[in-house]
Amino acid sequence: MDRDFVDGVWDHLHERLGEDLRTVVQYDAGSSAVTFRPDVREQYEADERQQILDDAIVQQLSFSDQGSVFKTGDLKSFVRVFEDAWVLTWRDPTNVKAGFLISIQRDGETATMADVEYCIQYLDEEIEPRL
């Protein structure tokens, strides 16, 4: 994983989301690169962070099944809605065990569900061609 690449994604999304951006992670089955908002980093131990990424990979393995079940096209990402955050998991289309995880503050100053949609569009249009 390229830390500079993840920092670039963070910088781009931070321009739109400001302090509502919590986390940007690029991951695959063997490694990850992470940029955290400082207070979010303090909340998670390394083993907890790895457990979250392992869970994201397991979810991605079911992507192909979901599209045929719902008949709505290819499943591109999961959005989990928590009390305090939206957590977006986006699959790298070239690797079923790789992708991005982006966490956005729900009760923050600026972010809305439209920003979650923006993140998906940004990953699809700007990041996917660079992978």
PDB file of C-alpha atoms in Angstrom:
ATOM      1  CA  MET A   1       0.000   0.000   0.000  1.00  0.00           C
ATOM      2  CA  ASP A   2       1.187   3.475  -0.857  1.00  0.00           C
ATOM      3  CA  ARG A   3       0.836   5.843   2.097  1.00  0.00           C
ATOM      4  CA  ASP A   4       1.190   8.904  -0.157  1.00  0.00           C
ATOM      5  CA  PHE A   5      -1.714   7.668  -2.292  1.00  0.00           C
ATOM      6  CA  VAL A   6      -3.953   7.320   0.779  1.00  0.00           C
ATOM      7  CA  ASP A   7      -2.859  10.725   2.050  1.00  0.00           C
ATOM      8  CA  GLY A   8      -3.860  12.169  -1.340  1.00  0.00           C
ATOM      9  CA  VAL A   9      -7.324  10.606  -1.062  1.00  0.00           C
ATOM     10  CA  TRP A  10      -7.569  11.976   2.488  1.00  0.00           C
ATOM     11  CA  ASP A  11      -6.559  15.466   1.353  1.00  0.00           C
ATOM     12  CA  HIS A  12      -9.090  15.477  -1.486  1.00  0.00           C
ATOM     13  CA  LEU A  13     -11.981  14.278   0.701  1.00  0.00           C
ATOM     14  CA  HIS A  14     -10.949  16.516   3.583  1.00  0.00           C
ATOM     15  CA  GLU A  15     -11.401  19.562   1.341  1.00  0.00           C
ATOM     16  CA  ARG A  16     -15.083  18.683   1.048  1.00  0.00           C
ATOM     17  CA  LEU A  17     -15.771  17.069   4.434  1.00  0.00           C
ATOM     18  CA  GLY A  18     -13.433  18.957   6.746  1.00  0.00           C
ATOM     19  CA  GLU A  19     -13.259  17.582  10.270  1.00  0.00           C
ATOM     20  CA  ASP A  20     -16.213  15.291   9.566  1.00  0.00           C
ATOM     21  CA  LEU A  21     -13.793  12.960   7.743  1.00  0.00           C
ATOM     22  CA  ARG A  22     -12.771  10.333  10.282  1.00  0.00           C
ATOM     23  CA  THR A  23     -10.742   7.711   8.423  1.00  0.00           C
ATOM     24  CA  VAL A  24      -9.439   6.735   4.993  1.00  0.00           C
ATOM     25  CA  VAL A  25      -8.014   3.229   4.629  1.00  0.00           C
ATOM     26  CA  GLN A  26      -6.732   1.443   1.551  1.00  0.00           C
ATOM     27  CA  TYR A  27      -6.401  -2.276   2.176  1.00  0.00           C
ATOM     28  CA  ASP A  28      -5.851  -5.675   0.667  1.00  0.00           C
ATOM     29  CA  ALA A  29      -5.606  -9.122   2.220  1.00  0.00           C
ATOM     30  CA  GLY A  30      -2.042  -8.559   3.398  1.00  0.00           C
ATOM     31  CA  SER A  31      -1.576  -4.870   4.151  1.00  0.00           C
ATOM     32  CA  SER A  32      -3.158  -1.478   4.609  1.00  0.00           C
ATOM     33  CA  ALA A  33      -2.387   2.226   4.635  1.00  0.00           C
ATOM     34  CA  VAL A  34      -4.438   4.431   6.942  1.00  0.00           C
ATOM     35  CA  THR A  35      -4.977   8.104   7.622  1.00  0.00           C
ATOM     36  CA  PHE A  36      -6.999   8.886  10.745  1.00  0.00           C
ATOM     37  CA  ARG A  37      -8.404  11.973  12.315  1.00  0.00           C
ATOM     38  CA  PRO A  38      -6.295  12.031  15.530  1.00  0.00           C
ATOM     39  CA  ASP A  39      -9.179  11.452  17.969  1.00  0.00           C
ATOM     40  CA  VAL A  40     -10.389   8.466  15.945  1.00  0.00           C
ATOM     41  CA  ARG A  41      -6.919   6.860  15.904  1.00  0.00           C
ATOM     42  CA  GLU A  42      -6.910   6.932  19.714  1.00  0.00           C
ATOM     43  CA  GLN A  43     -10.128   4.892  19.854  1.00  0.00           C
ATOM     44  CA  TYR A  44      -8.761   1.745  18.166  1.00  0.00           C
ATOM     45  CA  GLU A  45      -5.970  -0.667  18.958  1.00  0.00           C
ATOM     46  CA  ALA A  46      -4.101  -2.254  16.036  1.00  0.00           C
ATOM     47  CA  ASP A  47      -5.892  -5.595  16.458  1.00  0.00           C
ATOM     48  CA  GLU A  48      -9.287  -3.849  16.391  1.00  0.00           C
ATOM     49  CA  ARG A  49      -8.368  -2.032  13.180  1.00  0.00           C
ATOM     50  CA  GLN A  50      -7.313  -5.330  11.598  1.00  0.00           C
ATOM     51  CA  GLN A  51     -10.575  -6.968  12.654  1.00  0.00           C
ATOM     52  CA  ILE A  52     -12.533  -4.193  10.883  1.00  0.00           C
ATOM     53  CA  LEU A  53     -10.523  -4.703   7.685  1.00  0.00           C
ATOM     54  CA  ASP A  54     -10.894  -8.485   7.858  1.00  0.00           C
ATOM     55  CA  ASP A  55     -14.654  -8.007   8.147  1.00  0.00           C
ATOM     56  CA  ALA A  56     -14.653  -5.674   5.135  1.00  0.00           C
ATOM     57  CA  ILE A  57     -12.848  -8.295   3.037  1.00  0.00           C
ATOM     58  CA  VAL A  58     -15.290 -11.023   4.071  1.00  0.00           C
ATOM     59  CA  GLN A  59     -18.193  -8.770   3.043  1.00  0.00           C
ATOM     60  CA  GLN A  60     -16.583  -8.125  -0.314  1.00  0.00           C
ATOM     61  CA  LEU A  61     -16.405 -11.813  -1.070  1.00  0.00           C
ATOM     62  CA  SER A  62     -20.216 -11.769  -1.224  1.00  0.00           C
ATOM     63  CA  PHE A  63     -20.360  -8.836  -3.695  1.00  0.00           C
ATOM     64  CA  SER A  64     -20.896 -10.995  -6.771  1.00  0.00           C
ATOM     65  CA  ASP A  65     -23.838 -12.808  -5.188  1.00  0.00           C
ATOM     66  CA  GLN A  66     -25.606  -9.618  -4.144  1.00  0.00           C
ATOM     67  CA  GLY A  67     -25.950  -8.139  -7.627  1.00  0.00           C
ATOM     68  CA  SER A  68     -27.724 -11.187  -9.010  1.00  0.00           C
ATOM     69  CA  VAL A  69     -30.042 -11.482  -6.016  1.00  0.00           C
ATOM     70  CA  PHE A  70     -31.254  -7.883  -6.095  1.00  0.00           C
ATOM     71  CA  LYS A  71     -31.110  -7.474  -9.907  1.00  0.00           C
ATOM     72  CA  THR A  72     -29.838  -3.914  -9.527  1.00  0.00           C
ATOM     73  CA  GLY A  73     -26.435  -4.115 -11.189  1.00  0.00           C
ATOM     74  CA  ASP A  74     -23.056  -4.730  -9.654  1.00  0.00           C
ATOM     75  CA  LEU A  75     -22.702  -4.033  -5.953  1.00  0.00           C
ATOM     76  CA  LYS A  76     -19.941  -1.436  -5.631  1.00  0.00           C
ATOM     77  CA  SER A  77     -19.896  -0.621  -1.944  1.00  0.00           C
ATOM     78  CA  PHE A  78     -21.447  -1.072   1.460  1.00  0.00           C
ATOM     79  CA  VAL A  79     -22.564   1.861   3.576  1.00  0.00           C
ATOM     80  CA  ARG A  80     -23.099   1.150   7.243  1.00  0.00           C
ATOM     81  CA  VAL A  81     -25.026   3.716   9.217  1.00  0.00           C
ATOM     82  CA  PHE A  82     -24.018   3.985  12.851  1.00  0.00           C
ATOM     83  CA  GLU A  83     -25.165   6.441  15.473  1.00  0.00           C
ATOM     84  CA  ASP A  84     -22.042   8.561  15.085  1.00  0.00           C
ATOM     85  CA  ALA A  85     -20.674   7.662  11.649  1.00  0.00           C
ATOM     86  CA  TRP A  86     -21.258   6.459   8.117  1.00  0.00           C
ATOM     87  CA  VAL A  87     -18.753   3.767   7.180  1.00  0.00           C
ATOM     88  CA  LEU A  88     -18.314   3.241   3.454  1.00  0.00           C
ATOM     89  CA  THR A  89     -16.525   0.155   2.158  1.00  0.00           C
ATOM     90  CA  TRP A  90     -15.649   0.313  -1.548  1.00  0.00           C
ATOM     91  CA  ARG A  91     -14.228  -2.672  -3.415  1.00  0.00           C
ATOM     92  CA  ASP A  92     -11.242  -2.378  -5.726  1.00  0.00           C
ATOM     93  CA  PRO A  93     -12.687  -3.817  -8.957  1.00  0.00           C
ATOM     94  CA  THR A  94      -9.345  -5.451  -9.807  1.00  0.00           C
ATOM     95  CA  ASN A  95      -9.035  -7.369  -6.518  1.00  0.00           C
ATOM     96  CA  VAL A  96     -11.947  -8.907  -4.618  1.00  0.00           C
ATOM     97  CA  LYS A  97      -9.929  -8.677  -1.375  1.00  0.00           C
ATOM     98  CA  ALA A  98      -8.929  -5.024  -1.681  1.00  0.00           C
ATOM     99  CA  GLY A  99     -10.535  -1.633  -1.466  1.00  0.00           C
ATOM    100  CA  PHE A 100     -11.091   1.487   0.563  1.00  0.00           C
ATOM    101  CA  LEU A 101     -12.861   2.120   3.840  1.00  0.00           C
ATOM    102  CA  ILE A 102     -13.959   5.685   4.519  1.00  0.00           C
ATOM    103  CA  SER A 103     -15.564   6.811   7.757  1.00  0.00           C
ATOM    104  CA  ILE A 104     -17.529  10.074   8.004  1.00  0.00           C
ATOM    105  CA  GLN A 105     -18.963  11.745  11.107  1.00  0.00           C
ATOM    106  CA  ARG A 106     -22.792  11.715  11.046  1.00  0.00           C
ATOM    107  CA  ASP A 107     -23.385  14.341  13.708  1.00  0.00           C
ATOM    108  CA  GLY A 108     -20.634  16.648  12.517  1.00  0.00           C
ATOM    109  CA  GLU A 109     -20.594  20.143  11.135  1.00  0.00           C
ATOM    110  CA  THR A 110     -20.975  19.617   7.382  1.00  0.00           C
ATOM    111  CA  ALA A 111     -21.281  16.033   6.129  1.00  0.00           C
ATOM    112  CA  THR A 112     -24.533  14.642   4.765  1.00  0.00           C
ATOM    113  CA  MET A 113     -25.543  11.475   2.952  1.00  0.00           C
ATOM    114  CA  ALA A 114     -24.811  13.401  -0.256  1.00  0.00           C
ATOM    115  CA  ASP A 115     -21.168  13.425   0.840  1.00  0.00           C
ATOM    116  CA  VAL A 116     -21.224   9.648   1.175  1.00  0.00           C
ATOM    117  CA  GLU A 117     -22.497   9.487  -2.419  1.00  0.00           C
ATOM    118  CA  TYR A 118     -19.739  11.925  -3.405  1.00  0.00           C
ATOM    119  CA  CYS A 119     -17.121   9.584  -1.911  1.00  0.00           C
ATOM    120  CA  ILE A 120     -18.451   6.654  -3.947  1.00  0.00           C
ATOM    121  CA  GLN A 121     -18.399   8.762  -7.121  1.00  0.00           C
ATOM    122  CA  TYR A 122     -14.868   9.990  -6.358  1.00  0.00           C
ATOM    123  CA  LEU A 123     -13.618   6.436  -5.829  1.00  0.00           C
ATOM    124  CA  ASP A 124     -15.358   5.229  -8.997  1.00  0.00           C
ATOM    125  CA  GLU A 125     -14.227   8.054 -11.252  1.00  0.00           C
ATOM    126  CA  GLU A 126     -10.899   9.254  -9.873  1.00  0.00           C
ATOM    127  CA  ILE A 127      -9.397   6.374  -7.913  1.00  0.00           C
ATOM    128  CA  GLU A 128     -10.494   3.281  -9.838  1.00  0.00           C
ATOM    129  CA  PRO A 129      -8.597   4.317 -13.017  1.00  0.00           C
ATOM    130  CA  ARG A 130      -5.407   4.695 -10.935  1.00  0.00           C
ATOM    131  CA  LEU A 131      -5.525   1.201  -9.460  1.00  0.00           C
TER     132      LEU A 131
END
